[in-house]
Coordinates of C-alpha atoms in Angstrom, one line a residue:
G1 CA 42.4 -47.8 -65.2
T2 CA 45.8 -47.2 -64.0
R3 CA 46.6 -47.6 -60.4
H4 CA 48.7 -44.9 -58.7
V5 CA 51.0 -46.3 -56.0
Q6 CA 51.8 -43.7 -53.4
T7 CA 55.5 -43.2 -52.7
T8 CA 56.9 -42.4 -49.3
S9 CA 57.2 -38.8 -50.5
D10 CA 53.5 -38.7 -51.5
K11 CA 52.6 -40.0 -48.0
I12 CA 54.7 -37.3 -46.3
D13 CA 53.3 -34.6 -48.6
N14 CA 49.7 -35.7 -47.7
I15 CA 50.4 -35.3 -44.0
L16 CA 52.5 -32.1 -44.1
T17 CA 50.1 -30.3 -46.5
H18 CA 46.9 -31.5 -44.6
R19 CA 44.3 -28.8 -44.3
V20 CA 44.1 -29.0 -40.5
L21 CA 47.3 -30.7 -39.4
G22 CA 49.8 -28.9 -41.7
L23 CA 50.2 -25.7 -39.8
P24 CA 50.5 -27.3 -36.3
I25 CA 53.1 -29.7 -37.6
F26 CA 55.0 -26.9 -39.3
F27 CA 55.0 -24.8 -36.1
G28 CA 56.0 -27.8 -34.1
I29 CA 59.0 -28.4 -36.4
M30 CA 59.9 -24.7 -36.2
W31 CA 59.8 -24.8 -32.4
L32 CA 61.9 -27.9 -32.3
L33 CA 64.5 -26.4 -34.6
F34 CA 64.6 -23.2 -32.6
N35 CA 65.2 -25.1 -29.4
V36 CA 67.9 -27.4 -30.9
V37 CA 69.7 -24.4 -32.4
F38 CA 69.8 -22.5 -29.1
T39 CA 70.6 -25.5 -27.0
L40 CA 73.5 -26.7 -29.2
G41 CA 74.6 -23.1 -29.8
A42 CA 75.1 -22.6 -26.1
F43 CA 78.3 -24.7 -26.2
P44 CA 80.3 -22.7 -28.7
Q45 CA 78.9 -19.5 -27.2
D46 CA 80.4 -20.5 -23.8
W47 CA 83.7 -21.3 -25.5
I48 CA 83.8 -18.0 -27.3
E49 CA 83.0 -16.1 -24.1
T50 CA 85.8 -17.9 -22.3
G51 CA 88.2 -17.2 -25.2
I52 CA 87.3 -13.5 -25.3
A53 CA 87.7 -13.2 -21.5
G54 CA 91.1 -14.9 -21.6
L55 CA 92.2 -12.7 -24.5
G56 CA 91.1 -9.6 -22.6
E57 CA 93.1 -10.7 -19.6
L58 CA 96.2 -11.4 -21.7
I59 CA 96.0 -8.1 -23.5
G60 CA 95.3 -6.3 -20.2
A61 CA 98.4 -7.8 -18.6
H62 CA 100.6 -6.3 -21.4
M63 CA 99.0 -2.8 -21.4
A64 CA 100.4 0.2 -19.7
D65 CA 98.4 1.7 -16.9
G66 CA 96.2 4.4 -18.2
D67 CA 92.7 5.3 -19.3
L68 CA 92.3 2.3 -21.6
K69 CA 93.2 -0.3 -18.9

């Protein structure tokens, strides 16, 4: 008969689609991605907050006194 050689992709598929291990691995990867996104996203978020605060101060310095200031 013919012999089927498992490729790396086949091996990964066998692990990730395993009846018992598939879902825990999936949820672990999702948890990891969630944490990476929010950890790395904190840096630009801080920059944006600082920029908006600076812009607010700049605009406020040029506004006339009144209800909006």
